[in-house]
Amino acid sequence: MHIKQEATERHTLSILVDNEAGILARIAGLFTARGYNIESLTVADVTENHAVSRITIVTKGTPAVIEQIIHQLERLIPVHSVNDLSARGPHVEREMALVKVAGTGERRMETLRLSEVYRARVVDATISSFIFEVTGTTEKVDTFIGLMREMGLVEVARTGVAAIARGNELT
């Protein structure tokens, strides 16, 4: 007997929560307790009075697993709303990374040329290294980092995905 496995899909979840101590730990604990992986997580205050935060989580799972995650998140008391931006339709995702690259001579010049192609900004420079700021989709950031590995990558710091639905409705 052959059982067909459902494919896992990448989903970006936007969760609006009360801005209170412990909520991030509760949400992360929900994922951990059920064996779900968080690929990216960002949190930021999104209201003028600092009462509400947006948690953006990127995870992978089958459609049934994603649906289960959403229902479990919706049951948490300080959660106002959970939106699966991936299922909802058009949305904008961006990630930022700081990328430190060491090199001299021709390699240094090639690193600068490549950074221009990816619209990476030089935010710090020494005689032997650069720190670039690159912003874009996760795929763009991954590709830039991959290229920099060949040029003398030293270190990377990434923000995680920030995402928001297109259109005039609150998500």
PDB file of C-alpha atoms in Angstrom, residues 48-150:
ATOM      1  CA  GLU A  48       0.771  54.798  18.112  1.00  0.00           C
ATOM      2  CA  ASN A  49      -0.214  53.956  21.699  1.00  0.00           C
ATOM      3  CA  HIS A  50       2.110  50.872  21.754  1.00  0.00           C
ATOM      4  CA  ALA A  51      -0.818  48.562  22.578  1.00  0.00           C
ATOM      5  CA  VAL A  52      -0.546  46.175  19.598  1.00  0.00           C
ATOM      6  CA  SER A  53       2.375  44.355  17.986  1.00  0.00           C
ATOM      7  CA  ARG A  54       2.627  42.470  14.707  1.00  0.00           C
ATOM      8  CA  ILE A  55       4.402  39.127  14.812  1.00  0.00           C
ATOM      9  CA  THR A  56       5.396  37.841  11.372  1.00  0.00           C
ATOM     10  CA  ILE A  57       6.253  34.150  11.217  1.00  0.00           C
ATOM     11  CA  VAL A  58       7.446  32.191   8.190  1.00  0.00           C
ATOM     12  CA  THR A  59       6.894  28.449   8.519  1.00  0.00           C
ATOM     13  CA  LYS A  60       6.424  25.396   6.321  1.00  0.00           C
ATOM     14  CA  GLY A  61       3.787  22.707   6.492  1.00  0.00           C
ATOM     15  CA  THR A  62       1.099  20.825   4.684  1.00  0.00           C
ATOM     16  CA  PRO A  63      -2.177  22.693   4.218  1.00  0.00           C
ATOM     17  CA  ALA A  64      -3.647  20.742   7.156  1.00  0.00           C
ATOM     18  CA  VAL A  65      -0.716  21.643   9.430  1.00  0.00           C
ATOM     19  CA  ILE A  66      -0.903  25.338   8.485  1.00  0.00           C
ATOM     20  CA  GLU A  67      -4.645  25.338   9.181  1.00  0.00           C
ATOM     21  CA  GLN A  68      -4.014  23.700  12.566  1.00  0.00           C
ATOM     22  CA  ILE A  69      -1.329  26.292  13.435  1.00  0.00           C
ATOM     23  CA  ILE A  70      -3.704  29.148  12.557  1.00  0.00           C
ATOM     24  CA  HIS A  71      -6.546  27.720  14.670  1.00  0.00           C
ATOM     25  CA  GLN A  72      -4.240  27.193  17.651  1.00  0.00           C
ATOM     26  CA  LEU A  73      -2.860  30.740  17.363  1.00  0.00           C
ATOM     27  CA  GLU A  74      -6.388  32.188  17.155  1.00  0.00           C
ATOM     28  CA  ARG A  75      -7.272  30.521  20.476  1.00  0.00           C
ATOM     29  CA  LEU A  76      -4.536  32.355  22.406  1.00  0.00           C
ATOM     30  CA  ILE A  77      -6.116  35.144  24.483  1.00  0.00           C
ATOM     31  CA  PRO A  78      -3.964  38.172  23.547  1.00  0.00           C
ATOM     32  CA  VAL A  79      -4.171  37.349  19.799  1.00  0.00           C
ATOM     33  CA  HIS A  80      -6.410  39.779  17.863  1.00  0.00           C
ATOM     34  CA  SER A  81      -6.064  38.195  14.427  1.00  0.00           C
ATOM     35  CA  VAL A  82      -4.077  35.675  12.406  1.00  0.00           C
ATOM     36  CA  ASN A  83      -3.722  36.125   8.668  1.00  0.00           C
ATOM     37  CA  ASP A  84      -2.047  33.670   6.306  1.00  0.00           C
ATOM     38  CA  LEU A  85      -0.649  36.187   3.842  1.00  0.00           C
ATOM     39  CA  SER A  86       0.496  33.396   1.509  1.00  0.00           C
ATOM     40  CA  ALA A  87      -3.045  32.027   1.158  1.00  0.00           C
ATOM     41  CA  ARG A  88      -4.690  35.452   1.180  1.00  0.00           C
ATOM     42  CA  GLY A  89      -3.123  36.613  -2.066  1.00  0.00           C
ATOM     43  CA  PRO A  90      -0.813  39.430  -3.093  1.00  0.00           C
ATOM     44  CA  HIS A  91       1.448  40.670  -0.325  1.00  0.00           C
ATOM     45  CA  VAL A  92       4.837  42.320   0.038  1.00  0.00           C
ATOM     46  CA  GLU A  93       7.700  40.595   1.859  1.00  0.00           C
ATOM     47  CA  ARG A  94      11.101  42.075   2.594  1.00  0.00           C
ATOM     48  CA  GLU A  95      14.109  41.044   4.595  1.00  0.00           C
ATOM     49  CA  MET A  96      17.244  42.999   5.419  1.00  0.00           C
ATOM     50  CA  ALA A  97      20.718  41.638   6.040  1.00  0.00           C
ATOM     51  CA  LEU A  98      24.050  43.109   7.048  1.00  0.00           C
ATOM     52  CA  VAL A  99      26.799  41.229   5.225  1.00  0.00           C
ATOM     53  CA  LYS A 100      30.480  41.601   6.160  1.00  0.00           C
ATOM     54  CA  VAL A 101      32.940  40.709   3.388  1.00  0.00           C
ATOM     55  CA  ALA A 102      36.750  40.809   3.585  1.00  0.00           C
ATOM     56  CA  GLY A 103      38.995  41.226   0.592  1.00  0.00           C
ATOM     57  CA  THR A 104      41.630  43.335  -1.106  1.00  0.00           C
ATOM     58  CA  GLY A 105      42.705  44.175  -4.632  1.00  0.00           C
ATOM     59  CA  GLU A 106      40.701  42.855  -7.571  1.00  0.00           C
ATOM     60  CA  ARG A 107      38.499  40.722  -5.300  1.00  0.00           C
ATOM     61  CA  ARG A 108      37.495  43.895  -3.430  1.00  0.00           C
ATOM     62  CA  MET A 109      36.557  45.611  -6.698  1.00  0.00           C
ATOM     63  CA  GLU A 110      34.540  42.584  -7.859  1.00  0.00           C
ATOM     64  CA  THR A 111      32.715  42.552  -4.513  1.00  0.00           C
ATOM     65  CA  LEU A 112      31.711  46.188  -5.051  1.00  0.00           C
ATOM     66  CA  ARG A 113      30.535  45.464  -8.613  1.00  0.00           C
ATOM     67  CA  LEU A 114      28.385  42.561  -7.435  1.00  0.00           C
ATOM     68  CA  SER A 115      26.926  44.646  -4.624  1.00  0.00           C
ATOM     69  CA  GLU A 116      25.750  47.236  -7.181  1.00  0.00           C
ATOM     70  CA  VAL A 117      23.879  44.560  -9.149  1.00  0.00           C
ATOM     71  CA  TYR A 118      21.980  43.617  -5.972  1.00  0.00           C
ATOM     72  CA  ARG A 119      21.551  47.246  -4.901  1.00  0.00           C
ATOM     73  CA  ALA A 120      23.378  46.479  -1.666  1.00  0.00           C
ATOM     74  CA  ARG A 121      24.515  49.616   0.126  1.00  0.00           C
ATOM     75  CA  VAL A 122      27.941  49.954   1.685  1.00  0.00           C
ATOM     76  CA  VAL A 123      27.238  50.979   5.291  1.00  0.00           C
ATOM     77  CA  ASP A 124      30.793  50.532   6.598  1.00  0.00           C
ATOM     78  CA  ALA A 125      34.189  50.162   4.964  1.00  0.00           C
ATOM     79  CA  THR A 126      37.742  49.583   6.103  1.00  0.00           C
ATOM     80  CA  ILE A 127      40.869  48.976   4.053  1.00  0.00           C
ATOM     81  CA  SER A 128      40.238  45.230   4.174  1.00  0.00           C
ATOM     82  CA  SER A 129      36.445  44.816   4.497  1.00  0.00           C
ATOM     83  CA  PHE A 130      32.961  46.076   3.695  1.00  0.00           C
ATOM     84  CA  ILE A 131      29.648  45.782   5.469  1.00  0.00           C
ATOM     85  CA  PHE A 132      26.753  45.791   3.023  1.00  0.00           C
ATOM     86  CA  GLU A 133      23.067  46.335   3.709  1.00  0.00           C
ATOM     87  CA  VAL A 134      20.919  44.329   1.311  1.00  0.00           C
ATOM     88  CA  THR A 135      17.125  44.433   1.297  1.00  0.00           C
ATOM     89  CA  GLY A 136      14.647  42.410  -0.709  1.00  0.00           C
ATOM     90  CA  THR A 137      12.933  39.075  -0.890  1.00  0.00           C
ATOM     91  CA  THR A 138      14.424  36.212   1.083  1.00  0.00           C
ATOM     92  CA  GLU A 139      15.550  34.687  -2.217  1.00  0.00           C
ATOM     93  CA  LYS A 140      17.414  37.869  -3.204  1.00  0.00           C
ATOM     94  CA  VAL A 141      19.128  38.066   0.194  1.00  0.00           C
ATOM     95  CA  ASP A 142      20.043  34.354   0.011  1.00  0.00           C
ATOM     96  CA  THR A 143      21.506  34.780  -3.482  1.00  0.00           C
ATOM     97  CA  PHE A 144      23.562  37.824  -2.479  1.00  0.00           C
ATOM     98  CA  ILE A 145      24.935  36.005   0.570  1.00  0.00           C
ATOM     99  CA  GLY A 146      25.789  33.005  -1.616  1.00  0.00           C
ATOM    100  CA  LEU A 147      27.774  35.202  -3.979  1.00  0.00           C
ATOM    101  CA  MET A 148      29.560  36.884  -1.081  1.00  0.00           C
ATOM    102  CA  ARG A 149      30.644  33.462   0.264  1.00  0.00           C
ATOM    103  CA  GLU A 150      32.863  33.196  -2.819  1.00  0.00           C
TER     104      GLU A 150
END
